[in-house]
Short mmCIF file of C-alpha atoms in Angstrom, two decimals:
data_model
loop_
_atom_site.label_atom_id
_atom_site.label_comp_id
_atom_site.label_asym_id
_atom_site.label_seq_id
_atom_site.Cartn_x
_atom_site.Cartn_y
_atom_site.Cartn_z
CA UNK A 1 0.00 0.00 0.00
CA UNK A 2 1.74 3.12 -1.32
CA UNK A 3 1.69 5.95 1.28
CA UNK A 4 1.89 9.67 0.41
CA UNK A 5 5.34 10.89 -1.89
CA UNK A 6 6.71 13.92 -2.44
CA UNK A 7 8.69 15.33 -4.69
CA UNK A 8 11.26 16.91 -4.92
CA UNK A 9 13.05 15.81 -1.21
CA UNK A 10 15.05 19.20 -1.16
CA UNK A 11 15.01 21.94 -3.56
CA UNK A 12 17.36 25.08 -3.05
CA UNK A 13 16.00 28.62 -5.15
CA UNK A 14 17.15 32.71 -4.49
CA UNK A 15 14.82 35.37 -3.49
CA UNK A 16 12.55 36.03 -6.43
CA UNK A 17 12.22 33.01 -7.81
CA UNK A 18 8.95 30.77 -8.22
CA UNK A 19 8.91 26.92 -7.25
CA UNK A 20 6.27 24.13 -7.87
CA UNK A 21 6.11 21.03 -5.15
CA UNK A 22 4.29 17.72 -6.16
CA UNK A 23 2.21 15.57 -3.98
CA UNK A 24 0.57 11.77 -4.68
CA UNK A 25 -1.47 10.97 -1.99
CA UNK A 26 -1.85 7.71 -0.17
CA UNK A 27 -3.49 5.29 -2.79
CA UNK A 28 -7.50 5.40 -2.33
CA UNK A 29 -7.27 8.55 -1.12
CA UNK A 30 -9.00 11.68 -2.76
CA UNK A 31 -8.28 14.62 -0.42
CA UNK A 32 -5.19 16.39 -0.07
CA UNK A 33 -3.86 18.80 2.35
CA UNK A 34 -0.73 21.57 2.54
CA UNK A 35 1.54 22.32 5.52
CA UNK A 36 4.74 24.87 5.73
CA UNK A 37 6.67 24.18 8.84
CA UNK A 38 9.36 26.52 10.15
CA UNK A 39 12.62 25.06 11.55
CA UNK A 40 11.19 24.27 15.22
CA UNK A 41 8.04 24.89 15.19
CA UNK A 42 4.61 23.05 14.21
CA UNK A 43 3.19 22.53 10.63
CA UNK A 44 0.95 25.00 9.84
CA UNK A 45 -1.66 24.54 7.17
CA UNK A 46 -1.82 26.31 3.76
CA UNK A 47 -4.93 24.91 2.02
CA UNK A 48 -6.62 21.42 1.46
CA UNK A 49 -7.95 20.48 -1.75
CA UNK A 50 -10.71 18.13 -2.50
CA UNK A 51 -12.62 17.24 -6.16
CA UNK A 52 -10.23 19.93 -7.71
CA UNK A 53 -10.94 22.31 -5.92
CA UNK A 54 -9.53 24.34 -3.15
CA UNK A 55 -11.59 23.73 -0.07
CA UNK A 56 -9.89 25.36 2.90
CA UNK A 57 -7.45 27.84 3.20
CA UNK A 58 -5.41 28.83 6.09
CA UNK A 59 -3.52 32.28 6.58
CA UNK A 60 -1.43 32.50 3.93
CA UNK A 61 -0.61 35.43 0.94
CA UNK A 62 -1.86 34.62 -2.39
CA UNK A 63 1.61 33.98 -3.66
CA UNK A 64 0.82 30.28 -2.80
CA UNK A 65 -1.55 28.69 -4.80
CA UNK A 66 -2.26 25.22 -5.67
CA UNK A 67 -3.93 22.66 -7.76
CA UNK A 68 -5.50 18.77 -7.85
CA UNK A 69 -5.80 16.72 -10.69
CA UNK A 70 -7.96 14.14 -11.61
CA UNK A 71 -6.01 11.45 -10.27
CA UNK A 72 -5.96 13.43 -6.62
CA UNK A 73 -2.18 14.28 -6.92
CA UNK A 74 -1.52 17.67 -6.26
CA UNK A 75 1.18 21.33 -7.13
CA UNK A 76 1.92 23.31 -4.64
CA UNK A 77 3.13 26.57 -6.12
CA UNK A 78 5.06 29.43 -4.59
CA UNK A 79 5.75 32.66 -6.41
CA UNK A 80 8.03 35.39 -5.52
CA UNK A 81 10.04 33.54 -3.02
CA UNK A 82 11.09 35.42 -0.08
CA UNK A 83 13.57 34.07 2.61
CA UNK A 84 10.64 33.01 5.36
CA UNK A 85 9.56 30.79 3.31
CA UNK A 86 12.36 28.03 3.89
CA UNK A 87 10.69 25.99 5.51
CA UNK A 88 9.63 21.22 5.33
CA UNK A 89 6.28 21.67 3.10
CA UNK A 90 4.52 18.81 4.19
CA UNK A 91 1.03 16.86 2.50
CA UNK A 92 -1.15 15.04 4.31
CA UNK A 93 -4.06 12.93 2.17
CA UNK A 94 -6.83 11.53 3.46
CA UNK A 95 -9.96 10.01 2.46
CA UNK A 96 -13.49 11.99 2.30
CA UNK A 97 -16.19 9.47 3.05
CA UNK A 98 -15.89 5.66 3.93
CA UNK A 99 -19.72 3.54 3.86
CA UNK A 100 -20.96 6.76 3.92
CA UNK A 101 -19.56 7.93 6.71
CA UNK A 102 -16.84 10.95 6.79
CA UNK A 103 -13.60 9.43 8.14
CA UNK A 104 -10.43 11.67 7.45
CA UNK A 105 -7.67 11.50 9.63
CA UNK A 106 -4.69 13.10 7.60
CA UNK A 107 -1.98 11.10 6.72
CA UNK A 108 1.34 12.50 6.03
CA UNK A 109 4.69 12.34 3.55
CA UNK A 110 8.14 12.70 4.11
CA UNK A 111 7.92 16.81 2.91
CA UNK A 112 9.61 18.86 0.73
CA UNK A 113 13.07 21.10 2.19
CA UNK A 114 12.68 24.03 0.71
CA UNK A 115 15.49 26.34 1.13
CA UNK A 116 15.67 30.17 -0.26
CA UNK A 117 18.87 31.53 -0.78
CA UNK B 1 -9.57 30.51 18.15
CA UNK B 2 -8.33 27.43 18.76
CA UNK B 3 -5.05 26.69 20.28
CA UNK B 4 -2.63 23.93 21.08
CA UNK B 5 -0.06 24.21 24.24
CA UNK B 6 2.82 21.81 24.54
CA UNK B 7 4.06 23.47 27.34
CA UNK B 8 7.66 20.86 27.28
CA UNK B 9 9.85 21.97 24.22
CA UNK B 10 12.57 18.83 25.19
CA UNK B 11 12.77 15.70 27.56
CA UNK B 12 15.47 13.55 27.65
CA UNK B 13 14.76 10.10 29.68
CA UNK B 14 17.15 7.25 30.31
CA UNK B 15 15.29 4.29 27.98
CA UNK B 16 12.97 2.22 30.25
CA UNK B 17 11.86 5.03 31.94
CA UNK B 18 8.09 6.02 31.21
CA UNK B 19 7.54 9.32 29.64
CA UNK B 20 4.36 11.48 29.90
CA UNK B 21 4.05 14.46 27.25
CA UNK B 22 1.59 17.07 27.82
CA UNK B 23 -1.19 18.65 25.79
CA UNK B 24 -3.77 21.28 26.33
CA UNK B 25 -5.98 22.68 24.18
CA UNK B 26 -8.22 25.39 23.57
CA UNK B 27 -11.56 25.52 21.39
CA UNK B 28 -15.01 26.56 21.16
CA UNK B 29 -16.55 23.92 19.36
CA UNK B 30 -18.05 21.13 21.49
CA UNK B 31 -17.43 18.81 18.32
CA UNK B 32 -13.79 18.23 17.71
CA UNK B 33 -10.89 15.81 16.91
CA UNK B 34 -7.29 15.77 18.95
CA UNK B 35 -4.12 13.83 17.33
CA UNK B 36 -1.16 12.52 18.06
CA UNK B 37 1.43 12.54 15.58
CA UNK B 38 5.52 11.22 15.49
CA UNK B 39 8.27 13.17 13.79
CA UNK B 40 11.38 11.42 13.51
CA UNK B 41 14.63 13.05 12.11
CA UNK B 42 13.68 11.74 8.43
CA UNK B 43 10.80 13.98 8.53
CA UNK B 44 7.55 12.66 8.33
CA UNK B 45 4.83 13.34 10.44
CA UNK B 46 3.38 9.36 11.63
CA UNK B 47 0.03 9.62 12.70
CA UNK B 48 -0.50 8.00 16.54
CA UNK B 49 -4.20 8.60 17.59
CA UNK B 50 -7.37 10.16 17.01
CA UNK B 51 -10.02 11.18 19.48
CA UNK B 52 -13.40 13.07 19.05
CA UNK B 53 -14.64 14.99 21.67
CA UNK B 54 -17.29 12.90 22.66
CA UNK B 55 -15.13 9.65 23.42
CA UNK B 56 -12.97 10.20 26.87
CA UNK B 57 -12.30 6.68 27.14
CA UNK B 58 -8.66 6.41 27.69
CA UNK B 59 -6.46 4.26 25.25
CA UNK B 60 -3.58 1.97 25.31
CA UNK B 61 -1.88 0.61 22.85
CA UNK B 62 0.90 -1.51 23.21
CA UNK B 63 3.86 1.08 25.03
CA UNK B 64 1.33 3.91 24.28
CA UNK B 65 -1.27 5.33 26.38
CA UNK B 66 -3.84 8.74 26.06
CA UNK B 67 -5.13 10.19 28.67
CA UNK B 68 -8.35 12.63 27.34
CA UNK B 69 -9.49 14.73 30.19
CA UNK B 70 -12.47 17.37 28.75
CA UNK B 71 -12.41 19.12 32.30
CA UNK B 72 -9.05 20.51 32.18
CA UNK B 73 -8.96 20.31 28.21
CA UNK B 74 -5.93 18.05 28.13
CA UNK B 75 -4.97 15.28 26.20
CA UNK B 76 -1.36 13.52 27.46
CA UNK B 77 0.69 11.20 25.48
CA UNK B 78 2.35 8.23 28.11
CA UNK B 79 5.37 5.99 26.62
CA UNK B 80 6.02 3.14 29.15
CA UNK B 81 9.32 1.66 29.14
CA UNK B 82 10.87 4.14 27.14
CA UNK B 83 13.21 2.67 23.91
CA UNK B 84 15.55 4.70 21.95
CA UNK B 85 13.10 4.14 19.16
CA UNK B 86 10.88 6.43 20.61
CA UNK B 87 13.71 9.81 20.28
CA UNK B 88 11.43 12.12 17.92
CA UNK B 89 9.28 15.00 18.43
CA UNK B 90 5.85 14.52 19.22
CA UNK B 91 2.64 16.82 18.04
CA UNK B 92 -0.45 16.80 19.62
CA UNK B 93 -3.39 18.96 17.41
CA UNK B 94 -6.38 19.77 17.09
CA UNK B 95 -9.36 20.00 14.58
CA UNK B 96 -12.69 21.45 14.37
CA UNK B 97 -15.39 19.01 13.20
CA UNK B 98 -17.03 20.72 10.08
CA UNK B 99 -20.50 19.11 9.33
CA UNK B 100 -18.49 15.84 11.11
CA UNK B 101 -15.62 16.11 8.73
CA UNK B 102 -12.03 17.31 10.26
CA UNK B 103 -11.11 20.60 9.44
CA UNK B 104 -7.56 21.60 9.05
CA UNK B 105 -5.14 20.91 11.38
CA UNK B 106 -3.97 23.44 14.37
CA UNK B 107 -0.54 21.95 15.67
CA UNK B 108 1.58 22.89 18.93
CA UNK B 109 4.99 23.58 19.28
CA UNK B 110 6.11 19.66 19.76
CA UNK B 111 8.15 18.00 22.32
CA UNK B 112 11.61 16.91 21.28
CA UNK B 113 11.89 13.68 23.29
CA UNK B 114 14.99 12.18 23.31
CA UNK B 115 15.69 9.05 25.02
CA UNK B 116 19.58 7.93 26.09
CA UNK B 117 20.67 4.06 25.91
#
């Protein structure tokens, strides 16, 4: 049972520059989640995306934006880099509705290292 | 607003010892979920536990026990018979149930637990 992959596992860009982060969730699993976490401190959530579209969205500038496809992976995009955003992007997947019932505890990859130079 | 307190940024045990890690919360929904989750050095975040609101049954699980206490809004994480295995920073969280679905997660701090042969 595949669980959730990221790519790329580190990625190092200057000031300025845009970057795109890819997520395949955990297989059977349609929803898909965003977190940035700072060096020593706790994830913090971007946005969650479900049926291709962005559901949720937590406190963060519109130069990160995202996007789900039709096979549930999932871009997260960054423009305009600035230095605070170095950071372990994280996704989390997880599963809607089970039997009918709503059962989606978050599941998470190994991140992205983003570092801005 | 909701809030997560892990009030112990680092422990360091002897392995064997038993380990309790604190949580406390803050929310004012009466219809919520509160995790557990495992980061070791590679990264990613392993989920532990899930708990609704409505279920203060305590849990044990092999090494692992919960203790949910609604009264003082805590939720503690006990490792018996600490191993070296167990060295990683724990998150507790927190989610607001929308329409019985889990919202995005709100994370604490963590608590680097480190445990010496």
């Amino acid at each position: 049972d595949a669980g959730v992959t990221q790519s790329p596992t580190h990625l190092i860009k200057t000031r300025g520059q845009q970057v795109t982060l890819r997520c395949s969730p955990k297989s059977g699993h349609d929803t898909v989640s965003w977190y940035q976490q700072a060096l020593g401190q706790g994830p913090q959530f971007i946005f969650q995306y479900y049926e291709e579209e962005e559901r949720q969205r937590g406190n963060f500038p519109d130069r990160f934006s995202g996007h789900q496809f039709p096979n549930y992976s999932s871009e997260l995009n960054v423009n305009a880099l600035l230095l605070g955003d170095s950071a372990l992007y994280l996704c989390a997947s997880s599963l809607a509705w089970v039997q009918g019932r709503k059962k989606d505890t978050q599941y998470f990859g190994p991140g992205t290292r983003l570092t801005v130079l | 607003a909701q809030k997560v307190t892990q009030a112990q940024t680092e422990i360091s045990v002897v392995e064997k010892e038993d380990v309790t890690l604190d949580c406390v919360y803050e929310t004012r929904d009466t219809t919520y979920y509160l995790f557990w989750y495992k980061q070791p050095p590679s990264g990613e975040l392993v989920f532990l536990i899930r708990r609704n609101s409505f279920d203060e049954q305590n849990e044990i699980s092999g090494r692992y026990s919960w203790n949910f206490q609604k009264s003082t809004s805590s939720f503690n994480f006990t490792i018996t018979a600490s191993q070296v295995v167990d060295s990683a920073v724990y998150f507790c969280a927190l989610s607001e149930a929308m329409g019985g679905s889990q919202g995005n997660l709100i994370f604490g701090k963590g608590t680097k637990l480190s445990v010496k042969p």
